[in-house]
mmCIF file of C-alpha atoms and ligand atoms in Angstrom:
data_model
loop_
_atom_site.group_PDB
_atom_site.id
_atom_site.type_symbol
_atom_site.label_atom_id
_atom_site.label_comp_id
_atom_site.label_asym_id
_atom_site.label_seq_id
_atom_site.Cartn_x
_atom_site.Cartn_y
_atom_site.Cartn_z
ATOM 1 C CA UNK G 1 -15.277 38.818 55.521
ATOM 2 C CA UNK G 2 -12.623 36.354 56.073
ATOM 3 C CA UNK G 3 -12.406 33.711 53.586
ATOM 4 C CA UNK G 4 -12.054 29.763 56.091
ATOM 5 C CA UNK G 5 -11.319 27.004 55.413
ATOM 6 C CA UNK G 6 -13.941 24.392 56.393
ATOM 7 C CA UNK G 7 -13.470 20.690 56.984
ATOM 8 C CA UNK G 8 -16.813 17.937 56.277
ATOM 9 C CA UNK G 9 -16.158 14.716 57.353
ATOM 10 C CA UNK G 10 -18.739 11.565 58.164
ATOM 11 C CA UNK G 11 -19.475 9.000 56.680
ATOM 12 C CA UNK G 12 -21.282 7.562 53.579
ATOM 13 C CA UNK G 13 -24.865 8.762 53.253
ATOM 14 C CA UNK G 14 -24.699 11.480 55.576
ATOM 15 C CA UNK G 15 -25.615 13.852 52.980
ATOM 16 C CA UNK G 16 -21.991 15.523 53.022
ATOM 17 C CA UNK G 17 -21.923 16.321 49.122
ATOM 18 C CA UNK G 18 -24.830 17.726 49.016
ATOM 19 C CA UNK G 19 -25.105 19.547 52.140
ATOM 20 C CA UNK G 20 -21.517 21.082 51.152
ATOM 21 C CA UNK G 21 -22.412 21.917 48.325
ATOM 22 C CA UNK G 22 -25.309 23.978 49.139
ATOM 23 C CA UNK G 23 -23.856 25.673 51.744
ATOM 24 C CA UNK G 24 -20.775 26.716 49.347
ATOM 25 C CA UNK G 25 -23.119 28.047 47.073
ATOM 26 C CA UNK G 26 -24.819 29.975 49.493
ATOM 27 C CA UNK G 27 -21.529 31.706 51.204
ATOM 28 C CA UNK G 28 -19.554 32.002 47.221
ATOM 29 C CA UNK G 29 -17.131 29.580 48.348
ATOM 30 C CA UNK G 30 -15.213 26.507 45.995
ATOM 31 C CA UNK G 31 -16.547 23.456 47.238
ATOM 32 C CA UNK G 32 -14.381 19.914 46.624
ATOM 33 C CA UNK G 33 -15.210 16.975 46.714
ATOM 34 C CA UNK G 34 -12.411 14.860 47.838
ATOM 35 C CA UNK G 35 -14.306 11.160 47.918
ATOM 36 C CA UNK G 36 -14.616 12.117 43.553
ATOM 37 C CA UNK G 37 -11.137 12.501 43.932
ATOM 38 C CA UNK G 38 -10.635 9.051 45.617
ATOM 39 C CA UNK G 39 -12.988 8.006 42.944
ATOM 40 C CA UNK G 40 -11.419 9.028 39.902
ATOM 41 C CA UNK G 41 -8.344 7.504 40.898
ATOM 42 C CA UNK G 42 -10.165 4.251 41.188
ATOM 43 C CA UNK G 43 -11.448 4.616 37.486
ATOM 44 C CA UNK G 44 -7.740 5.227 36.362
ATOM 45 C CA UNK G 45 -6.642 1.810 38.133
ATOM 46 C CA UNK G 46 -9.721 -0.037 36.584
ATOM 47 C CA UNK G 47 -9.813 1.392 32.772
ATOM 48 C CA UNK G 48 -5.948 0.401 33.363
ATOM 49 C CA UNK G 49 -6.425 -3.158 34.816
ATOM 50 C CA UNK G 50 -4.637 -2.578 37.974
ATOM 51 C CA UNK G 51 -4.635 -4.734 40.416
ATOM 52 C CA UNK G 52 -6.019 -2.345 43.693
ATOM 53 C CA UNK G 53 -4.102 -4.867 45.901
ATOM 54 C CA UNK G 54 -1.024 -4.397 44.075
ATOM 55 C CA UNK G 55 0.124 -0.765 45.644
ATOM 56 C CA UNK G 56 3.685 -0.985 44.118
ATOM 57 C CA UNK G 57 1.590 -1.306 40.674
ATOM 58 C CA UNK G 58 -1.133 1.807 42.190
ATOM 59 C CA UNK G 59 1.757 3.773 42.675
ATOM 60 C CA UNK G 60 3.533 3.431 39.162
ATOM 61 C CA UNK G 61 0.327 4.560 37.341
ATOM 62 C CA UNK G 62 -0.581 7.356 39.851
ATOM 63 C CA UNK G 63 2.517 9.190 39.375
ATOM 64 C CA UNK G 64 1.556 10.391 35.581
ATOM 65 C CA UNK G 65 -1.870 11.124 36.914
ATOM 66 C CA UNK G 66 -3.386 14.279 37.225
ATOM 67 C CA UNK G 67 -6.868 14.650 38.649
ATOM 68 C CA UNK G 68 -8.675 17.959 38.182
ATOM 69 C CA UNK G 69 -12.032 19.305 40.004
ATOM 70 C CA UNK G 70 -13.643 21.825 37.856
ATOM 71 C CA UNK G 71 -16.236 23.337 39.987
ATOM 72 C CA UNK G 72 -19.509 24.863 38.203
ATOM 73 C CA UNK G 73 -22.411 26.457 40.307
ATOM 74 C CA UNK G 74 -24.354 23.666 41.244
ATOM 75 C CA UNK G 75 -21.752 20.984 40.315
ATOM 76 C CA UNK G 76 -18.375 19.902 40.014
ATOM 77 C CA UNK G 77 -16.178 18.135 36.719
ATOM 78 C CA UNK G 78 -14.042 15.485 37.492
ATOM 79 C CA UNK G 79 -11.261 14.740 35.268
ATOM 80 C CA UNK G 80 -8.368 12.208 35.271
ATOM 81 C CA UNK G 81 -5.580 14.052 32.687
ATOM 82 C CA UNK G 82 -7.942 15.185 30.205
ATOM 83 C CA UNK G 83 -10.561 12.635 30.387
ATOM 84 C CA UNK G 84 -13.870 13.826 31.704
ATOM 85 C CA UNK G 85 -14.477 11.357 34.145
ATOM 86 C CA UNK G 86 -17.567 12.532 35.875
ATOM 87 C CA UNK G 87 -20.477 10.427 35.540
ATOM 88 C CA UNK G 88 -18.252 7.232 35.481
ATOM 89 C CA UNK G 89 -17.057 7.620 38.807
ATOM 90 C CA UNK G 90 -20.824 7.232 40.295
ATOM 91 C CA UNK G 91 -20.905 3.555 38.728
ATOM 92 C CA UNK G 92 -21.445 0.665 41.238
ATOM 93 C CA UNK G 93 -18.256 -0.518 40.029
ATOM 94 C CA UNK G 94 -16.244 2.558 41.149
ATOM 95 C CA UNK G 95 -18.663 2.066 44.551
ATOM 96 C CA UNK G 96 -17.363 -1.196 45.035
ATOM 97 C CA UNK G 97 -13.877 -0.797 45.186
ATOM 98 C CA UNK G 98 -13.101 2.724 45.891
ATOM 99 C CA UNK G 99 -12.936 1.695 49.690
ATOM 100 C CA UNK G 100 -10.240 -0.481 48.687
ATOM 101 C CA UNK G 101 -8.598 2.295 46.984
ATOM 102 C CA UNK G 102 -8.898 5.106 49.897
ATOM 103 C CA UNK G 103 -7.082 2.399 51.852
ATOM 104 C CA UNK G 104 -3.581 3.155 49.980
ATOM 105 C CA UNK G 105 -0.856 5.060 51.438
ATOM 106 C CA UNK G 106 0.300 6.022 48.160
ATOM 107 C CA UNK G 107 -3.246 6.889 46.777
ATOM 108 C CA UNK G 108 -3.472 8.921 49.930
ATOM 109 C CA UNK G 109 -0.060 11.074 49.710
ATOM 110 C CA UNK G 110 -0.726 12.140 46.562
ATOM 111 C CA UNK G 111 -4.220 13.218 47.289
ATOM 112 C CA UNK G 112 -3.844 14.797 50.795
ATOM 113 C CA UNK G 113 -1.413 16.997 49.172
ATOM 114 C CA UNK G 114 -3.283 18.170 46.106
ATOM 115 C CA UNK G 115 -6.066 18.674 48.542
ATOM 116 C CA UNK G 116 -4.042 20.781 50.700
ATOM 117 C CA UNK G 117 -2.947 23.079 47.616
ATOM 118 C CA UNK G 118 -5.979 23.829 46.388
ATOM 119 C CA UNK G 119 -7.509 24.677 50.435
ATOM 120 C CA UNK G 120 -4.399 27.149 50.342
ATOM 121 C CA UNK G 121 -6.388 30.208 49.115
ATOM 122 C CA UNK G 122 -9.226 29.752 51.918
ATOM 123 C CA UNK G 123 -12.647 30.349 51.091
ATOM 124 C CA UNK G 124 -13.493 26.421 50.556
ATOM 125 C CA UNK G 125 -15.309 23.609 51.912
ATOM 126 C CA UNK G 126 -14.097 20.371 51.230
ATOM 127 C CA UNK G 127 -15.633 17.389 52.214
ATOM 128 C CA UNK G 128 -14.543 13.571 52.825
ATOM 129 C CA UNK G 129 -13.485 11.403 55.884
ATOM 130 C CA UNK G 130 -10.298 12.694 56.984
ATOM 131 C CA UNK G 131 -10.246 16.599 56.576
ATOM 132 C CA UNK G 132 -10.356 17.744 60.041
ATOM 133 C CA UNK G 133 -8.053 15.218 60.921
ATOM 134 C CA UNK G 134 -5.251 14.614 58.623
ATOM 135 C CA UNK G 135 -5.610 17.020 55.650
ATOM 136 C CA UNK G 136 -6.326 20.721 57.468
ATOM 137 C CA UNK G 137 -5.744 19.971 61.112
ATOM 138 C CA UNK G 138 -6.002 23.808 61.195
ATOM 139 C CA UNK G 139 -9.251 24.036 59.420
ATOM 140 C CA UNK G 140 -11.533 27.200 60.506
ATOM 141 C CA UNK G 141 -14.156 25.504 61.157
ATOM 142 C CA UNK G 142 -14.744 21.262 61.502
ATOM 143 C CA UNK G 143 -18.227 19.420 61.403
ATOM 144 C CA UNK G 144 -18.325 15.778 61.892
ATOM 145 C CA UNK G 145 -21.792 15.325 59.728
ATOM 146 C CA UNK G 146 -23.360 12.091 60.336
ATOM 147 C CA UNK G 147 -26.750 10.475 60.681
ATOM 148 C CA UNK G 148 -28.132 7.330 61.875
ATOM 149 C CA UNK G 149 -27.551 4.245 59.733
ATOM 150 C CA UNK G 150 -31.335 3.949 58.954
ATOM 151 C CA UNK G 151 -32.098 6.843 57.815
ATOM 152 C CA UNK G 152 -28.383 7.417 55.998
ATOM 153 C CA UNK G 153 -30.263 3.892 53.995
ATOM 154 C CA UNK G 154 -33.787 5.187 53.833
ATOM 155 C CA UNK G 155 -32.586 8.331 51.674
ATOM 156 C CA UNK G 156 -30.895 6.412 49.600
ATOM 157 C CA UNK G 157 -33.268 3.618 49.256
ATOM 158 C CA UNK G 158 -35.785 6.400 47.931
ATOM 159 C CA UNK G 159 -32.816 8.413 45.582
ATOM 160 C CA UNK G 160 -32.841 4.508 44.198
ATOM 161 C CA UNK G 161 -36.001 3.905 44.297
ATOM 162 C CA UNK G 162 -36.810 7.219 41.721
ATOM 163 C CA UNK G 163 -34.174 5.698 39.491
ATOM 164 C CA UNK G 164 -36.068 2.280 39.065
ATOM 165 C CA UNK G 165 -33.176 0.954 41.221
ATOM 166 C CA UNK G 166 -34.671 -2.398 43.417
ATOM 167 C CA UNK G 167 -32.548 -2.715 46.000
ATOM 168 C CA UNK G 168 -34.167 -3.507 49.459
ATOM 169 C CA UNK G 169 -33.640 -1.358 52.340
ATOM 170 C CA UNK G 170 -32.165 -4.172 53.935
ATOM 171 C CA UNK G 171 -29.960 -4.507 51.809
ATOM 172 C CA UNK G 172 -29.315 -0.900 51.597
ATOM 173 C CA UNK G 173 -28.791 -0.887 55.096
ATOM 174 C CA UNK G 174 -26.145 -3.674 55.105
ATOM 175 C CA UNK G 175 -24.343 -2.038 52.990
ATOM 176 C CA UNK G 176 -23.619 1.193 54.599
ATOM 177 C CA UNK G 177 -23.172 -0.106 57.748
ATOM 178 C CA UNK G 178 -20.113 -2.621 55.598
ATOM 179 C CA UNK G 179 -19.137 0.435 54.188
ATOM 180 C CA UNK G 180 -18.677 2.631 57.778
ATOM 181 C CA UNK G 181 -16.314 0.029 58.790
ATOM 182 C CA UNK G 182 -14.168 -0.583 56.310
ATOM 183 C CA UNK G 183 -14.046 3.266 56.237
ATOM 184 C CA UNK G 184 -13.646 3.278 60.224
ATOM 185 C CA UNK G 185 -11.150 0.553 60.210
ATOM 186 C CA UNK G 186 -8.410 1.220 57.839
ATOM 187 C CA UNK G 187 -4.830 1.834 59.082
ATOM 188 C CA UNK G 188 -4.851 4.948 56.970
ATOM 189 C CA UNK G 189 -6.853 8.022 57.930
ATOM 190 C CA UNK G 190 -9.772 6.150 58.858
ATOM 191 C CA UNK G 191 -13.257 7.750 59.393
ATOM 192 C CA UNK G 192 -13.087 9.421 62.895
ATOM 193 C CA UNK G 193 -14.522 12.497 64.297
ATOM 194 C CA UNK G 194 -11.727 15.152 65.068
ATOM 195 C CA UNK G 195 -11.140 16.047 68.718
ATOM 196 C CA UNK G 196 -12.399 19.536 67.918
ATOM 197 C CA UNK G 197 -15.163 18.737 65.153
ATOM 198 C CA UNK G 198 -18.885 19.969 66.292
ATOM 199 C CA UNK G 199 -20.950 16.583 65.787
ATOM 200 C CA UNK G 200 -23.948 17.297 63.572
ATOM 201 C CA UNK G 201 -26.604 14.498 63.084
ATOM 202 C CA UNK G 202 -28.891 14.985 59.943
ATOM 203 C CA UNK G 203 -31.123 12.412 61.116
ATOM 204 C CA UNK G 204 -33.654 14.637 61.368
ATOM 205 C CA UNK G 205 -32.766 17.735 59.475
ATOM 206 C CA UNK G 206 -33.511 17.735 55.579
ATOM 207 C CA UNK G 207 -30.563 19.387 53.303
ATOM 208 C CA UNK G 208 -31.682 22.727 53.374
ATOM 209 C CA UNK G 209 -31.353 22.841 57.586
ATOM 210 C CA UNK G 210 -28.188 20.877 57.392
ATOM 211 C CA UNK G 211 -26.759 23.705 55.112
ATOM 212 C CA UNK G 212 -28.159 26.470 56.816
ATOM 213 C CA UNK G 213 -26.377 25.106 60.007
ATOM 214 C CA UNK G 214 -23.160 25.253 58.072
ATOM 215 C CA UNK G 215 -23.954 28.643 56.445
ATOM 216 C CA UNK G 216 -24.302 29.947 59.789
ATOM 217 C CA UNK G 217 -21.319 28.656 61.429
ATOM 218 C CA UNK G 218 -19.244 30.073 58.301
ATOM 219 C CA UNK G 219 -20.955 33.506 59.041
ATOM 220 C CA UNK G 220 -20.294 34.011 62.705
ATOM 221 C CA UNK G 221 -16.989 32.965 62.322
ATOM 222 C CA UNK G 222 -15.638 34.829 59.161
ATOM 223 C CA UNK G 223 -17.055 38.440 60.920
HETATM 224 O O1 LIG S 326 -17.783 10.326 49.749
HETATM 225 P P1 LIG S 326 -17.651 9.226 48.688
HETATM 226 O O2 LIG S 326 -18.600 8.075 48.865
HETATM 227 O O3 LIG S 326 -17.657 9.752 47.289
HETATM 228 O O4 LIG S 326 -16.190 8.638 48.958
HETATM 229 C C1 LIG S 326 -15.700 7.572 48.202
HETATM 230 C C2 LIG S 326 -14.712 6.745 49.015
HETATM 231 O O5 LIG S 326 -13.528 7.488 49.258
HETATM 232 C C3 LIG S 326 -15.213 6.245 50.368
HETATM 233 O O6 LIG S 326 -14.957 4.856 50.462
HETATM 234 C C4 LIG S 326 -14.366 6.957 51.391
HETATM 235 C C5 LIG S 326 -13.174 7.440 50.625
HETATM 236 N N1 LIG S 326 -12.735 8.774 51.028
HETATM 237 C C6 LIG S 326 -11.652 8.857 51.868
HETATM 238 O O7 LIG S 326 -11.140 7.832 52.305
HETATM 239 N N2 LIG S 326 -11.171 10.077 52.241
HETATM 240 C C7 LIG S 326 -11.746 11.198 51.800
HETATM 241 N N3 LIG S 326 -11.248 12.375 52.166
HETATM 242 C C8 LIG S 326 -12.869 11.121 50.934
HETATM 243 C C9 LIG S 326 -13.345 9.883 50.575
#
């Protein structure tokens, strides 16, 4: 079988990690996560007092940075040099300003290219916003993933909910739809759908289906 490279983009919510992840597992192939890449950057720039505006500053610190996926079976270790940075970079804090973050040219050139190197060997799925378009234009296969903006809010309301979080789905809703277009808008790779992505809405699919539609796309094609 031939080992592909596949491209995930959408946007927040859509279930991309998961769904990925799954489907990696399913077909032996290294899944990465490129938005914990974004967000271990933005830990770096935080522990270090950065100022995210400052991309002169961004720059400086990135260049001694190293940040390292370490993919298990069912998960994947982040690490920024040889910090473990893994849980941290789920905090509402890293939430808040990674957007800012993605937004950097320099930020992005350094990332786009480790992402390329480690997509080199094939056999991977990465996931993020710009994969189909800017960082394997040549990807086997490309899925735009996305679902409705309700129901992107109503699975996370309930992920919150289990964790005692108290957030409305209002609010939950506001939120993502702030967080699409920031993603949408930015002059750098923003969030769209590649010209030859296949659009798949989750909406009503639960993350074993969405998986099993990837899983089968990565089948026919690597025959
Ligand atoms: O998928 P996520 O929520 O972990 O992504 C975190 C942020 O990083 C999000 O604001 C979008 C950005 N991102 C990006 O700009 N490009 C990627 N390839 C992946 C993520």
């Amino acid at each position: 079988m031939k080992k592909l490279t596949v491209a995930i983009d959408g946007p927040a919510g859509a279930g991309k990690s998961s769904a990925a992840r799954l489907a990696a597992g399913k077909v032996q192939y290294l899944y990465i996560d490129t938005g914990a890449m974004y967000r271990a950057i933005t830990w770096a720039i935080l522990q270090h007092h950065v100022n995210v505006q400052d991309e002169a500053a961004v720059g400086a610190l990135i260049q001694h940075l190293s940040v390292r996926l370490e993919p298990l079976s069912d998960t994947c270790r982040v690490y920024v040099n040889d910090t473990e940075v893994t849980e941290e970079i789920r905090t509402q804090a890293i939430s808040s300003h990674v957007s800012s973050v993605a937004a950097l040219a320099v930020v992005r050139q350094k990332l786009v290219q480790l992402q390329r190197d480690m997509a080199k060997q094939g056999g991977v799925i990465l996931d993020g916003r710009d994969i189909g378009t800017v960082v394997l234009p040549d990807a086997d296969i490309k899925i735009f993933l996305t679902a409705s903006v309700h129901s992107r809010a109503k699975r996370r309301y309930l992920e919150l909910q289990a964790k005692g979080n108290t957030e409305t789905l209002e609010e939950i809703e506001n939120s993502i739809a702030q967080r699409d277009y920031q993603d949408s808008h930015r002059a750098v790779s923003p969030l769209k759908q590649a010209a030859d992505a296949m659009l798949l809405d989750n909406s009503e699919l639960n993350l074993e289906e969405t998986a099993d539609v990837i899983t089968k796309l990565i089948r026919q094609k690597a025959q």
